[in-house]
Each structure stands twice: as structure tokens, then as C-alpha cells.
């Protein structure tokens, strides 16, 4: 009887050790599966919005630009908004707004800078009754404080039957001037 009791005690002790080891192993495995890397945490947005409308105002309460997007992600740490398929209206004093659409966008709202990429299309009208100037490029930077649009990519500009192509561009959005840097070619038809 003593041997049987000793065997049961040893068996129970071994089962307790195996059970405790299993629990520790399972807990360790679960922690590894559920933990997040610190780098991932830094890149998670602070806010995420579906079907969002964003209006940026100047210090006098006048609108600078609006953005409509099916998805916006706000990152507080670096003061940026990432947008999917943004539809942007840039307002200019006394002139029609400039419309810009693209596949993706990044807005540094405190610095008034916008980066657009993945099929950028800009629609520019200098005066109300003017024909629309259409600009296509892969990527463009817009510096709102200076009313400049800049790209190093290929650019195509069309207005009525005239067109201009080149690589690299600087544009004054206020004056409606577009300067292409290299590989320029075009045709002008009245």
C-alpha cells in the first residue's frame, strides 16, 4: 500500500510539473503571437476615417483647400494625413479653384505641403470662362504657402487642342504658369 501511495504521489507530482510547464510554454507562445513590434506601433494611425471630408482654413477662417477621400489616416506624431483616392480643391483668391485627383496622397497639414502620387490629374482654370487646362503626372508636390506645384516626373499638359510634354515641372498656381524642365515637346493650335 505504501508503494502504491508513493507511486501516486510521484505521478501526481510529475503531472503537476508537466501541467505547469505546459502552461508556461503556452503562455510564452501566446505572448509571442500577440505581441506587436515597437516599429509597427509607431506606424499605426492615431485616427482613421472612412468617406472623409477635410477642410483646411487659413488664420482668417478662409478655406485653403478641401479633401474628399474614401479613406483618411491621421498620424499625430508627424502631423500628416494619408489619403486614398483624394479629390482636392485648392482655393485661390478671386479665381476658380484648382481640382486635383490622384490614387494616394500625403498631407503635411501644419506645413501646408501636399504630396500626391499614383496617377495625378490636375484641372486648372485661370478665369471663369477659360477652357480647362489638364495636367497629368505620376507624382507632384504642392507647397501651398508659395502656391507652387513641383514634380521631377513626366508631365503632360493639354488645353483644348494644344499639348505640352516634358520631364520635371514647376508651376505657379497663383499665376497659372507652367515651366517644364527637360525633354519638352508640344504643339499649339488656336
PDB file of N, CA and C in Angstrom, residues 12 29 44 59 63 71-72 76 80-81 84 95 108 128 144 160 170 173 176 184:
ATOM      1  N   UNK A  12       1.395  12.163  -9.448  1.00  0.00           N
ATOM      2  CA  UNK A  12       0.717  13.461  -9.310  1.00  0.00           C
ATOM      3  C   UNK A  12       1.717  14.605  -9.380  1.00  0.00           C
ATOM      4  N   UNK A  29       4.215  31.151 -25.785  1.00  0.00           N
ATOM      5  CA  UNK A  29       3.847  31.079 -27.198  1.00  0.00           C
ATOM      6  C   UNK A  29       2.776  32.109 -27.533  1.00  0.00           C
ATOM      7  N   UNK A  44       1.128  52.923 -36.662  1.00  0.00           N
ATOM      8  CA  UNK A  44      -0.327  52.834 -36.615  1.00  0.00           C
ATOM      9  C   UNK A  44      -0.909  54.241 -36.575  1.00  0.00           C
ATOM     10  N   UNK A  59      -5.663  81.501 -41.178  1.00  0.00           N
ATOM     11  CA  UNK A  59      -5.880  82.096 -39.854  1.00  0.00           C
ATOM     12  C   UNK A  59      -7.090  83.013 -39.810  1.00  0.00           C
ATOM     13  N   UNK A  63     -11.167  79.177 -46.493  1.00  0.00           N
ATOM     14  CA  UNK A  63     -10.705  77.836 -46.871  1.00  0.00           C
ATOM     15  C   UNK A  63      -9.479  77.898 -47.781  1.00  0.00           C
ATOM     16  N   UNK A  71     -10.855  57.033 -47.690  1.00  0.00           N
ATOM     17  CA  UNK A  71     -10.113  56.599 -46.504  1.00  0.00           C
ATOM     18  C   UNK A  71      -9.025  57.605 -46.174  1.00  0.00           C
ATOM     19  N   UNK A  72      -9.056  58.130 -44.945  1.00  0.00           N
ATOM     20  CA  UNK A  72      -8.018  59.036 -44.444  1.00  0.00           C
ATOM     21  C   UNK A  72      -7.475  58.462 -43.151  1.00  0.00           C
ATOM     22  N   UNK A  76      -0.656  61.693 -35.755  1.00  0.00           N
ATOM     23  CA  UNK A  76      -0.421  62.879 -34.933  1.00  0.00           C
ATOM     24  C   UNK A  76       1.066  63.176 -34.773  1.00  0.00           C
ATOM     25  N   UNK A  80       0.715  64.355 -40.212  1.00  0.00           N
ATOM     26  CA  UNK A  80       0.362  64.039 -41.594  1.00  0.00           C
ATOM     27  C   UNK A  80      -0.976  63.323 -41.671  1.00  0.00           C
ATOM     28  N   UNK A  81      -1.575  63.445 -42.839  1.00  0.00           N
ATOM     29  CA  UNK A  81      -2.785  62.716 -43.178  1.00  0.00           C
ATOM     30  C   UNK A  81      -2.477  61.943 -44.452  1.00  0.00           C
ATOM     31  N   UNK A  84      -6.467  57.957 -49.404  1.00  0.00           N
ATOM     32  CA  UNK A  84      -6.642  57.079 -50.557  1.00  0.00           C
ATOM     33  C   UNK A  84      -7.584  57.784 -51.523  1.00  0.00           C
ATOM     34  N   UNK A  95     -10.153  83.601 -57.977  1.00  0.00           N
ATOM     35  CA  UNK A  95     -10.042  82.725 -59.139  1.00  0.00           C
ATOM     36  C   UNK A  95     -10.757  81.401 -58.852  1.00  0.00           C
ATOM     37  N   UNK A 108       0.962  67.149 -45.225  1.00  0.00           N
ATOM     38  CA  UNK A 108       1.634  67.663 -44.025  1.00  0.00           C
ATOM     39  C   UNK A 108       0.915  68.964 -43.678  1.00  0.00           C
ATOM     40  N   UNK A 128     -13.004  82.286 -65.123  1.00  0.00           N
ATOM     41  CA  UNK A 128     -14.252  81.527 -65.133  1.00  0.00           C
ATOM     42  C   UNK A 128     -14.610  80.933 -66.494  1.00  0.00           C
ATOM     43  N   UNK A 144       1.673  75.016 -50.537  1.00  0.00           N
ATOM     44  CA  UNK A 144       0.570  75.969 -50.501  1.00  0.00           C
ATOM     45  C   UNK A 144       0.995  77.376 -50.092  1.00  0.00           C
ATOM     46  N   UNK A 160      -7.528  72.553 -74.643  1.00  0.00           N
ATOM     47  CA  UNK A 160      -8.210  72.469 -75.923  1.00  0.00           C
ATOM     48  C   UNK A 160      -7.455  71.508 -76.837  1.00  0.00           C
ATOM     49  N   UNK A 170       7.773  73.013 -62.762  1.00  0.00           N
ATOM     50  CA  UNK A 170       7.499  73.937 -61.660  1.00  0.00           C
ATOM     51  C   UNK A 170       6.362  74.815 -62.129  1.00  0.00           C
ATOM     52  N   UNK A 173       0.776  78.209 -59.158  1.00  0.00           N
ATOM     53  CA  UNK A 173      -0.673  78.011 -59.171  1.00  0.00           C
ATOM     54  C   UNK A 173      -1.412  79.348 -59.143  1.00  0.00           C
ATOM     55  N   UNK A 176      -0.788  80.751 -62.835  1.00  0.00           N
ATOM     56  CA  UNK A 176      -1.155  79.842 -63.916  1.00  0.00           C
ATOM     57  C   UNK A 176      -0.026  79.600 -64.902  1.00  0.00           C
ATOM     58  N   UNK A 184      11.240  68.537 -73.475  1.00  0.00           N
ATOM     59  CA  UNK A 184       9.961  69.188 -73.780  1.00  0.00           C
ATOM     60  C   UNK A 184       9.617  69.068 -75.260  1.00  0.00           C
TER      61      UNK A 184
END
